[in-house]
Short mmCIF file of C-alpha atoms in Angstrom, two decimals:
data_model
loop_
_atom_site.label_atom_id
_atom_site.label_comp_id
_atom_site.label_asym_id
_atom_site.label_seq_id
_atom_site.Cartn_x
_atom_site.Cartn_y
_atom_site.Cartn_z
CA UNK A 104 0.00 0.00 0.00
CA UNK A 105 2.50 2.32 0.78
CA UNK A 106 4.76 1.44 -2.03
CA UNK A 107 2.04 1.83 -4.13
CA UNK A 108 1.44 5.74 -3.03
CA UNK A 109 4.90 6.25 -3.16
CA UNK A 110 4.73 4.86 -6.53
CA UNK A 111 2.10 7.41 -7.34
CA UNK A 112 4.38 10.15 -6.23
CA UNK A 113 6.84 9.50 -8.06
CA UNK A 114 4.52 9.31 -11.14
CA UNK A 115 3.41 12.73 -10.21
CA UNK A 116 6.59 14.24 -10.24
CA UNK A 117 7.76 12.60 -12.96
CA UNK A 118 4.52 14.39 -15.08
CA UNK A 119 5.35 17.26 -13.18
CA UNK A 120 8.62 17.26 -14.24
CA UNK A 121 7.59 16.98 -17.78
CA UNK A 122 5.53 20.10 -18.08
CA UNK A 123 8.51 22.02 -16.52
CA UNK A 124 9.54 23.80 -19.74
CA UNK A 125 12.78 22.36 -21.38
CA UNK A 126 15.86 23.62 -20.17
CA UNK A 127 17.26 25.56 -23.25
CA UNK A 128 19.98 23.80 -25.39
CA UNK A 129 22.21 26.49 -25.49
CA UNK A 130 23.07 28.95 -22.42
CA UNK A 131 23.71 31.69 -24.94
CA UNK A 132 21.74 33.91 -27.28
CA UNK A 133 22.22 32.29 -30.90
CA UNK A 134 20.86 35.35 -32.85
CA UNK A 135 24.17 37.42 -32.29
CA UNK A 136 26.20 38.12 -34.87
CA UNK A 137 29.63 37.40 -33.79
CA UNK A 138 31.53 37.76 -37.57
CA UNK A 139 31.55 37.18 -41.10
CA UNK A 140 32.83 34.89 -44.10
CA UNK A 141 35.90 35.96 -46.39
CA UNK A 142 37.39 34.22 -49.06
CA UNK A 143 34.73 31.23 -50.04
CA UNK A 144 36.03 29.13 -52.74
CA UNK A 145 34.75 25.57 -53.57
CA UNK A 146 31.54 24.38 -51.92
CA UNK A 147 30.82 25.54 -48.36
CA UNK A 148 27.73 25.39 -45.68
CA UNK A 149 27.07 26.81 -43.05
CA UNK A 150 24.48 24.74 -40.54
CA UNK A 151 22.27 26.87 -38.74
CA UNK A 152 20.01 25.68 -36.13
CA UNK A 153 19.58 22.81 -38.39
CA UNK A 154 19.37 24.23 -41.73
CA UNK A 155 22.16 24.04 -44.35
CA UNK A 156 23.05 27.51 -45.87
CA UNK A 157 25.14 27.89 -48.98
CA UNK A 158 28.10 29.82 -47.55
CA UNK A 159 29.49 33.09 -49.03
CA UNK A 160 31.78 35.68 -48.39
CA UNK A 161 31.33 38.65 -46.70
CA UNK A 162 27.79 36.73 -45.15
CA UNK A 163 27.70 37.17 -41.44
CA UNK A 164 27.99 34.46 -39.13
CA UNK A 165 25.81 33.44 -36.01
CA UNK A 166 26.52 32.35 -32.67
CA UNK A 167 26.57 28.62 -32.48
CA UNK A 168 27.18 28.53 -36.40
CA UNK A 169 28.77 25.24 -38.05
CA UNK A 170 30.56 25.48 -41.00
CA UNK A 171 31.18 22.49 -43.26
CA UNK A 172 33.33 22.63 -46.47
CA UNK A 173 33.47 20.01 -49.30
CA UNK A 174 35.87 18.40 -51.12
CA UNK A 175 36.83 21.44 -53.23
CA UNK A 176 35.87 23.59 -50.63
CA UNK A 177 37.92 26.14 -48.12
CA UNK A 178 36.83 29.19 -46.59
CA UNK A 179 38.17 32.40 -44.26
CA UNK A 180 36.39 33.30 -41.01
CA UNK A 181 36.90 37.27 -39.19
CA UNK A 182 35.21 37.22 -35.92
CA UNK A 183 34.13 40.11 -34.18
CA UNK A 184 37.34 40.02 -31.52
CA UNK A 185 39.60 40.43 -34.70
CA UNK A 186 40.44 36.44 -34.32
CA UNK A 187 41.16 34.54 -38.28
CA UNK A 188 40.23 31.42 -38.77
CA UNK A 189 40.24 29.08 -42.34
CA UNK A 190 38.98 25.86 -43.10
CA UNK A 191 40.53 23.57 -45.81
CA UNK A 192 38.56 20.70 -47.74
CA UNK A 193 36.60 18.09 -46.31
CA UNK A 194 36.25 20.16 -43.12
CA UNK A 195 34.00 20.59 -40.47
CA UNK A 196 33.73 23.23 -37.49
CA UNK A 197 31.21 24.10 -34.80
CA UNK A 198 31.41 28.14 -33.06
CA UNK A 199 30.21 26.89 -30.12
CA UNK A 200 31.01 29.57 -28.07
CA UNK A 201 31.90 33.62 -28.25
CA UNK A 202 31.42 35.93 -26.01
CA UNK A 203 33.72 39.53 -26.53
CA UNK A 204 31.86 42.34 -23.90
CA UNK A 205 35.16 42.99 -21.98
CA UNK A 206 33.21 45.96 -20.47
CA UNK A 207 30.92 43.22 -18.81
CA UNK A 208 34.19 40.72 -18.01
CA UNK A 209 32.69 38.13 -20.44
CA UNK A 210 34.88 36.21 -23.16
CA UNK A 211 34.98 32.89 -24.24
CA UNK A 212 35.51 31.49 -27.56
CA UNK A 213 35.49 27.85 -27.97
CA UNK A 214 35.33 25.60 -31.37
CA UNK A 215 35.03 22.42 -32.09
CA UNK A 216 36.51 20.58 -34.97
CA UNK A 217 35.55 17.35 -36.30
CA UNK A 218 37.16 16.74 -39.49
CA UNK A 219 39.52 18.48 -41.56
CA UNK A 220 42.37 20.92 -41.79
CA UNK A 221 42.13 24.33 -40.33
CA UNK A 222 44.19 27.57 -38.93
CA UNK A 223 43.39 29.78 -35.83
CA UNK A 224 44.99 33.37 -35.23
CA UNK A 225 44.20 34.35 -31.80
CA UNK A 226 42.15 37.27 -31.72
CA UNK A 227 41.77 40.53 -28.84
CA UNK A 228 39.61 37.15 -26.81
CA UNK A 229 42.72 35.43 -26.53
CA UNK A 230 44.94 38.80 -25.95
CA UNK A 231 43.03 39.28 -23.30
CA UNK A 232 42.67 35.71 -21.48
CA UNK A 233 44.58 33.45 -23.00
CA UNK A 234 42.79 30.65 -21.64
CA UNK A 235 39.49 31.61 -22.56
CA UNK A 236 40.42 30.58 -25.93
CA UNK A 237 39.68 26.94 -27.07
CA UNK A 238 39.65 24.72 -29.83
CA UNK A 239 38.65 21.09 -29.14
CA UNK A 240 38.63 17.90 -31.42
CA UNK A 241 37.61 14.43 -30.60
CA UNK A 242 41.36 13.92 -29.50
CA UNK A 243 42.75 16.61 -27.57
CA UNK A 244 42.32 20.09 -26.20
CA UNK A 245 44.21 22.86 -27.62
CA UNK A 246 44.55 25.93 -25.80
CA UNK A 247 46.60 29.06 -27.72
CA UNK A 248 48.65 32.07 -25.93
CA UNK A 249 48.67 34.49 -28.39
CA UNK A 250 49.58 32.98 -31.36
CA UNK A 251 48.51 30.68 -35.17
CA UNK A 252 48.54 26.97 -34.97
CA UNK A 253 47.52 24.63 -37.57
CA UNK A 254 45.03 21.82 -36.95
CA UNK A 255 44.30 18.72 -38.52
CA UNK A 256 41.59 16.00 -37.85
CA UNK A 257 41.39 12.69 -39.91
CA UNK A 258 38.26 11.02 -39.85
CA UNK A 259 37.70 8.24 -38.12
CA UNK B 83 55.17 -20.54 -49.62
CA UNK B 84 57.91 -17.60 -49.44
CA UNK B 85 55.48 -15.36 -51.10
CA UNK B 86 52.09 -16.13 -48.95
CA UNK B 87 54.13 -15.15 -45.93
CA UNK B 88 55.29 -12.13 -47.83
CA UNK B 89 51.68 -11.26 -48.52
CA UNK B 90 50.76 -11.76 -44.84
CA UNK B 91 53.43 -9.44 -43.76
CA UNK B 92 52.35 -6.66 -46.10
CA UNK B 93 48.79 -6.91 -44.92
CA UNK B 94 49.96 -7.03 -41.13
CA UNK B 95 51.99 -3.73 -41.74
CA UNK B 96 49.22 -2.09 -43.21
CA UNK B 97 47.08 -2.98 -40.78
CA UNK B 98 49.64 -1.86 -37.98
CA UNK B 99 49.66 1.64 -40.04
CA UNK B 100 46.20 1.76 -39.80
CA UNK B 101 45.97 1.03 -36.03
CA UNK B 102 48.48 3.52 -35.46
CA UNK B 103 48.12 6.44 -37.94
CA UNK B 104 47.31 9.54 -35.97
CA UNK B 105 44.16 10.76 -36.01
CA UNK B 106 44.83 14.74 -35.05
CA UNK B 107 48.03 16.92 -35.47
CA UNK B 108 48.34 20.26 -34.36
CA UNK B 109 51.45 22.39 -35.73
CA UNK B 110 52.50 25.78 -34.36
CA UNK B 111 53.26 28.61 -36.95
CA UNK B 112 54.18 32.13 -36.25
CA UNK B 113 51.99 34.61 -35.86
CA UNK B 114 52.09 37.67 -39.38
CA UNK B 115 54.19 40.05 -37.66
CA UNK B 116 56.49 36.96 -37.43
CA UNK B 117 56.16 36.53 -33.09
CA UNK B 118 56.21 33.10 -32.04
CA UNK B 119 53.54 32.34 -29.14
CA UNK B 120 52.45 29.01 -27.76
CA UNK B 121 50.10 26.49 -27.81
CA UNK B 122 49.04 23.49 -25.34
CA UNK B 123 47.61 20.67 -26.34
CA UNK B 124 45.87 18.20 -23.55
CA UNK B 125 44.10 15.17 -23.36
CA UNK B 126 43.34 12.50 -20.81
CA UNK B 127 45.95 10.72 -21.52
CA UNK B 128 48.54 13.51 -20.78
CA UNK B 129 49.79 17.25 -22.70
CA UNK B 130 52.45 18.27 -25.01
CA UNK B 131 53.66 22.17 -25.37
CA UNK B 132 54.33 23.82 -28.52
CA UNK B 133 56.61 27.06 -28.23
CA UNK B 134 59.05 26.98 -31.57
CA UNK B 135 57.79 27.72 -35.13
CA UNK B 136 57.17 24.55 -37.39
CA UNK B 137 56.68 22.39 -33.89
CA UNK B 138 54.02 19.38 -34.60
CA UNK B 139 52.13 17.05 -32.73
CA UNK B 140 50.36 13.94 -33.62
CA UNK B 141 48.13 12.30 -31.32
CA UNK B 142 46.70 8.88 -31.76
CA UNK B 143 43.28 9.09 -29.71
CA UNK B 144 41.92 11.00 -26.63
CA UNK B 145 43.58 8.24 -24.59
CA UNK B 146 46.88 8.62 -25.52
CA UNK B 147 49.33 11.70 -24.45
CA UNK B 148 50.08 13.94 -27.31
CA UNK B 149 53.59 12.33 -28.96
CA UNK B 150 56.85 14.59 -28.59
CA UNK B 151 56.90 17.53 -30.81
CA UNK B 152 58.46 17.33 -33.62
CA UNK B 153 59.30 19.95 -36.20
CA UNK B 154 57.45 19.55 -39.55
CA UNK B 155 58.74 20.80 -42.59
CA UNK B 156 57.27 23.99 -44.72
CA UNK B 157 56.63 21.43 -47.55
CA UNK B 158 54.72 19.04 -45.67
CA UNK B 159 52.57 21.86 -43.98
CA UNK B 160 52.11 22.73 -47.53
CA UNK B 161 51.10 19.53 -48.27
CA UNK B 162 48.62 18.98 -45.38
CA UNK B 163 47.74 22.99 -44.73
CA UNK B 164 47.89 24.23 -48.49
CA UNK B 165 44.17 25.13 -48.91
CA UNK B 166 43.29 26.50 -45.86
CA UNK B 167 46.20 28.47 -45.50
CA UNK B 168 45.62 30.18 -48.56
CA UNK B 169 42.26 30.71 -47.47
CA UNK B 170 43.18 32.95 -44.52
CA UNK B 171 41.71 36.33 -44.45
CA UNK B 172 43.95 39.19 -43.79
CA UNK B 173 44.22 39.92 -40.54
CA UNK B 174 42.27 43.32 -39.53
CA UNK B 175 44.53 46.28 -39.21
CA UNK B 176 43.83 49.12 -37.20
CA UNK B 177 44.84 52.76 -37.66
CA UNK B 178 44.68 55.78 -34.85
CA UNK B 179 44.11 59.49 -36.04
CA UNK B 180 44.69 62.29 -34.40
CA UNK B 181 43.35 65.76 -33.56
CA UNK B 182 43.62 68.87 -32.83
CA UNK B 183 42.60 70.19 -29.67
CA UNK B 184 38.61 71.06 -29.34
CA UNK B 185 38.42 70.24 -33.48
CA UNK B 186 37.27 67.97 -35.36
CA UNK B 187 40.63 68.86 -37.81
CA UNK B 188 42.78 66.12 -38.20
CA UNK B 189 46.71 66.59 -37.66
CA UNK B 190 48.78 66.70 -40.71
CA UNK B 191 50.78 63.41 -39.38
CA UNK B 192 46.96 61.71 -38.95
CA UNK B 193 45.71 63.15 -42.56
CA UNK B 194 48.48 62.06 -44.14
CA UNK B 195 47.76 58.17 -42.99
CA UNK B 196 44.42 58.57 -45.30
CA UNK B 197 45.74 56.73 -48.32
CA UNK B 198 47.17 53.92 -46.18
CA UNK B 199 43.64 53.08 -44.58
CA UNK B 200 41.72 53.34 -48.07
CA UNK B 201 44.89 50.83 -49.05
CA UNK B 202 43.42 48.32 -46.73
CA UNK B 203 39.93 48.96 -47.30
CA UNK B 204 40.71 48.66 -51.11
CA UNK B 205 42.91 45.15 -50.80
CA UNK B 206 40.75 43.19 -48.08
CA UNK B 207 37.51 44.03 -50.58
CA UNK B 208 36.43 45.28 -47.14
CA UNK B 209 32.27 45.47 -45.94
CA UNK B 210 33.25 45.58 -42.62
CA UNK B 211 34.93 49.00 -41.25
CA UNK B 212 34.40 51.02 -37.75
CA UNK B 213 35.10 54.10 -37.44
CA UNK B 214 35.51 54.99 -33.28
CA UNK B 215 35.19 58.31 -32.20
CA UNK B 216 37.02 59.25 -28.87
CA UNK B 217 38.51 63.00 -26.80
CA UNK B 218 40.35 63.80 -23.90
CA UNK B 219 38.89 64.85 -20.56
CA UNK B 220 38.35 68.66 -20.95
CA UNK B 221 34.74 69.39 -20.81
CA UNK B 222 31.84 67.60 -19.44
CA UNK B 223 30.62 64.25 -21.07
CA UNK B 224 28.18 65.04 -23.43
CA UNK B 225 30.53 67.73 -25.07
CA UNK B 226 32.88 65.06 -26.06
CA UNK B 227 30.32 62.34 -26.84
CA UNK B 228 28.99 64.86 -29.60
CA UNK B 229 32.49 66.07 -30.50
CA UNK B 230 34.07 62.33 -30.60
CA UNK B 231 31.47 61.56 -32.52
CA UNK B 232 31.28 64.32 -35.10
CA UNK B 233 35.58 63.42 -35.33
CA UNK B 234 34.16 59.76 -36.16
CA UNK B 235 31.95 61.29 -39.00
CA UNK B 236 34.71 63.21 -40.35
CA UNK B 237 36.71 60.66 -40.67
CA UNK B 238 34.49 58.84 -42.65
CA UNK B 239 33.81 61.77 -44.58
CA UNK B 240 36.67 61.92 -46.13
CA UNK B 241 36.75 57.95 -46.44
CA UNK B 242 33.34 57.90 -48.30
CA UNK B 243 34.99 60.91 -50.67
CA UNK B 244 37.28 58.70 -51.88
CA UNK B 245 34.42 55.64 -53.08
CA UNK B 246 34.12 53.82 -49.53
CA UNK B 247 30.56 52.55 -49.26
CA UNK B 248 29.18 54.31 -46.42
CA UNK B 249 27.13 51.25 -45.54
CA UNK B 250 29.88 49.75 -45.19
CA UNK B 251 31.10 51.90 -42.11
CA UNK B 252 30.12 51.07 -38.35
CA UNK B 253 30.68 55.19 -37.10
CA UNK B 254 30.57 55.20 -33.48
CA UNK B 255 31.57 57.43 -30.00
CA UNK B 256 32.82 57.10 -26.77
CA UNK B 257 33.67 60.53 -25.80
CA UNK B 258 35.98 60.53 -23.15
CA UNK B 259 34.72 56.85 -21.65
CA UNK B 260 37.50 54.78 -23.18
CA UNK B 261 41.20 56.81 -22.55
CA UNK B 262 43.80 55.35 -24.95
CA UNK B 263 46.11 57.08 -22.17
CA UNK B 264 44.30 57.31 -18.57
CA UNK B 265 44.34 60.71 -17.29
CA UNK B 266 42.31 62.60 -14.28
CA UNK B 267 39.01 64.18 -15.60
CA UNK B 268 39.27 67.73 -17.50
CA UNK B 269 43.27 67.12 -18.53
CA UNK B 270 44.27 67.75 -22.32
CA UNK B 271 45.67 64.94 -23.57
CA UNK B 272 46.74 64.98 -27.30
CA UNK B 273 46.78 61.12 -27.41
CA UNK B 274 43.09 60.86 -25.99
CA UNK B 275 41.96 63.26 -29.01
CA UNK B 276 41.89 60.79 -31.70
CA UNK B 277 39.76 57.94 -34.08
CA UNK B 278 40.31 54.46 -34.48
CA UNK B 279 39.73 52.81 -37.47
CA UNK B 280 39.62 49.29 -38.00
CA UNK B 281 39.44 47.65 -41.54
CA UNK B 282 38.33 44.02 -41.32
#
């Protein structure tokens, strides 16, 4: 008897639970523009909450933007803390995170790479805290100070 | 006989190659004003430092430590990097003009940087330019909001002149919130008076 109400409970919070409204996928805003496209060549995408754009230079880019390139494909990123980024062929990276308000003490900039070749010029983010400045791949971490790396990631 | 086992040996070394090839590889160039930072790369399985030009990595999987840097030749970044280094933007270059004190005239140093800025504008194809409007501290702060600002619009002025889109150009002002050198309130400061452009 008592399991049983206890059973019941737990039903109840469970439904309760469910009409709580979903906690939102992303903690930040994805309508902010936080750059723009340069030097398109080949085919390109850009995935936007879902939906596959045809990239092109000079377009701006969205928070939480993924761009994808094909096998003739490269493309040049400017974001809005002056940082470069490129993507060769084949190539596939996420902007999961950017944040430049240095007024408010808020910067972050994290990527995530999951295929292909790439380069990263650290930017006034990564001037001013170096470690808030990340690029991740399925196999390691990298974290710039103030400089341009190179990264590659075959797939797997 | 001789050549089965010469078959299987093949096939076990490509295998081997296969098991083994690394998956990422992170390489350390210098930066365009040819600096040298550095870079760490980290994973579970333990972190390598990067701090000469031309240093590599390769790292198997997220389980193993990043190998011992190594340096990789220009033809092999080439090789790997070719395509997406040639699709590197320019990076943005910035450009701070002066003025006279109370004016929105530019110095004759500052006027004469003009061509250099529509230079940039002209080789990066350029959409994306601001135009920052800033004083010293002499005079309340609405005074040098308006009189930053109308130093940001004559700057542009004289950019638009010369066949710069104006929709093109992000004109803004901080009068004398953001001090390039920080001074007390109401203290002339020729370095404060000035307009920052930045072509992206």
């Amino acid at each position: 008897m008592l399991a049983n109400a206890s059973k019941k409970t737990l039903l109840a919070l469970v439904l309760t639970a469910g009409l709580l409204p979903a906690a939102p996928l992303a903690a930040q805003a994805q309508d902010v523009v936080i750059g723009s496209l340069r030097n398109v060549s080949g085919s390109a995408q850009i995935v936007r909450q879902g939906q596959s754009l045809p990239a092109q230079s000079h377009q701006q880019l969205m928070r939480s933007d993924v761009l994808r390139t094909g096998p003739d494909g490269s493309l040049g990123v400017i974001l809005r803390d002056d940082s470069v980024l490129s993507l060769g062929p084949d190539s596939e990276l996420a902007l999961e995170e950017f944040e430049f308000s240095p007024v408010e003490d808020k910067l972050g900039l994290v990527t995530r790479m999951t295929r292909g070749t790439a380069s990263f010029l650290t930017g006034k983010i990564g001037q001013m805290r170096p470690e808030a400045m990340k690029v991740e791949t399925p196999d390691a971490t990298i974290a710039t100070r103030g400089t341009q790396v190179l990264v590659q990631v075959s797939g797997r | 006989m001789a050549r089965r086992i010469g078959l299987t040996v093949v096939l076990l070394s490509l295998l081997t190659l296969v098991a083994c090839a690394p998956k990422s590889v992170v390489v350390l160039i210098p930066d365009p004003d040819g600096s040298v930072g550095k870079v760490a790369v980290s994973n579970p399985g333990g972190s390598q430092v990067l701090q000469q030009a031309g240093q590599a990595t390769f790292i198997e999987d997220s389980q193993h430590a990043p190998q011992a840097p190594v340096i990789m030749e220009q033809a092999e970044i080439q090789r790997r990097f070719g395509p997406a280094l040639a699709a590197r933007p320019l990076p943005p270059e910035y450009f701070f003009l002066y003025f006279h004190r109370n004016s929105i005239e530019l110095l004759d140093t500052s006027l004469a940087q003009l061509p250099q800025i529509l230079k940039a504008i002209k080789d990066r194809g350029s959409v994306d330019v601001s135009v920052v409007g800033h004083s010293d501290t002499l005079g309340n702060d609405q005074y040098n909001i308006r009189l930053s600002r109308q130093r940001a619009e004559a700057v542009a002025q004289r950019l638009t002149a010369q066949q710069v889109d104006p929709k093109t150009l992000e004109i803004t002002s901080h009068g004398k919130r953001r001090l390039l050198v920080p001074t007390g309130d109401q203290v002339g400061e020729p370095r404060n008076r000035r307009v920052e452009v930045t072509v992206r």
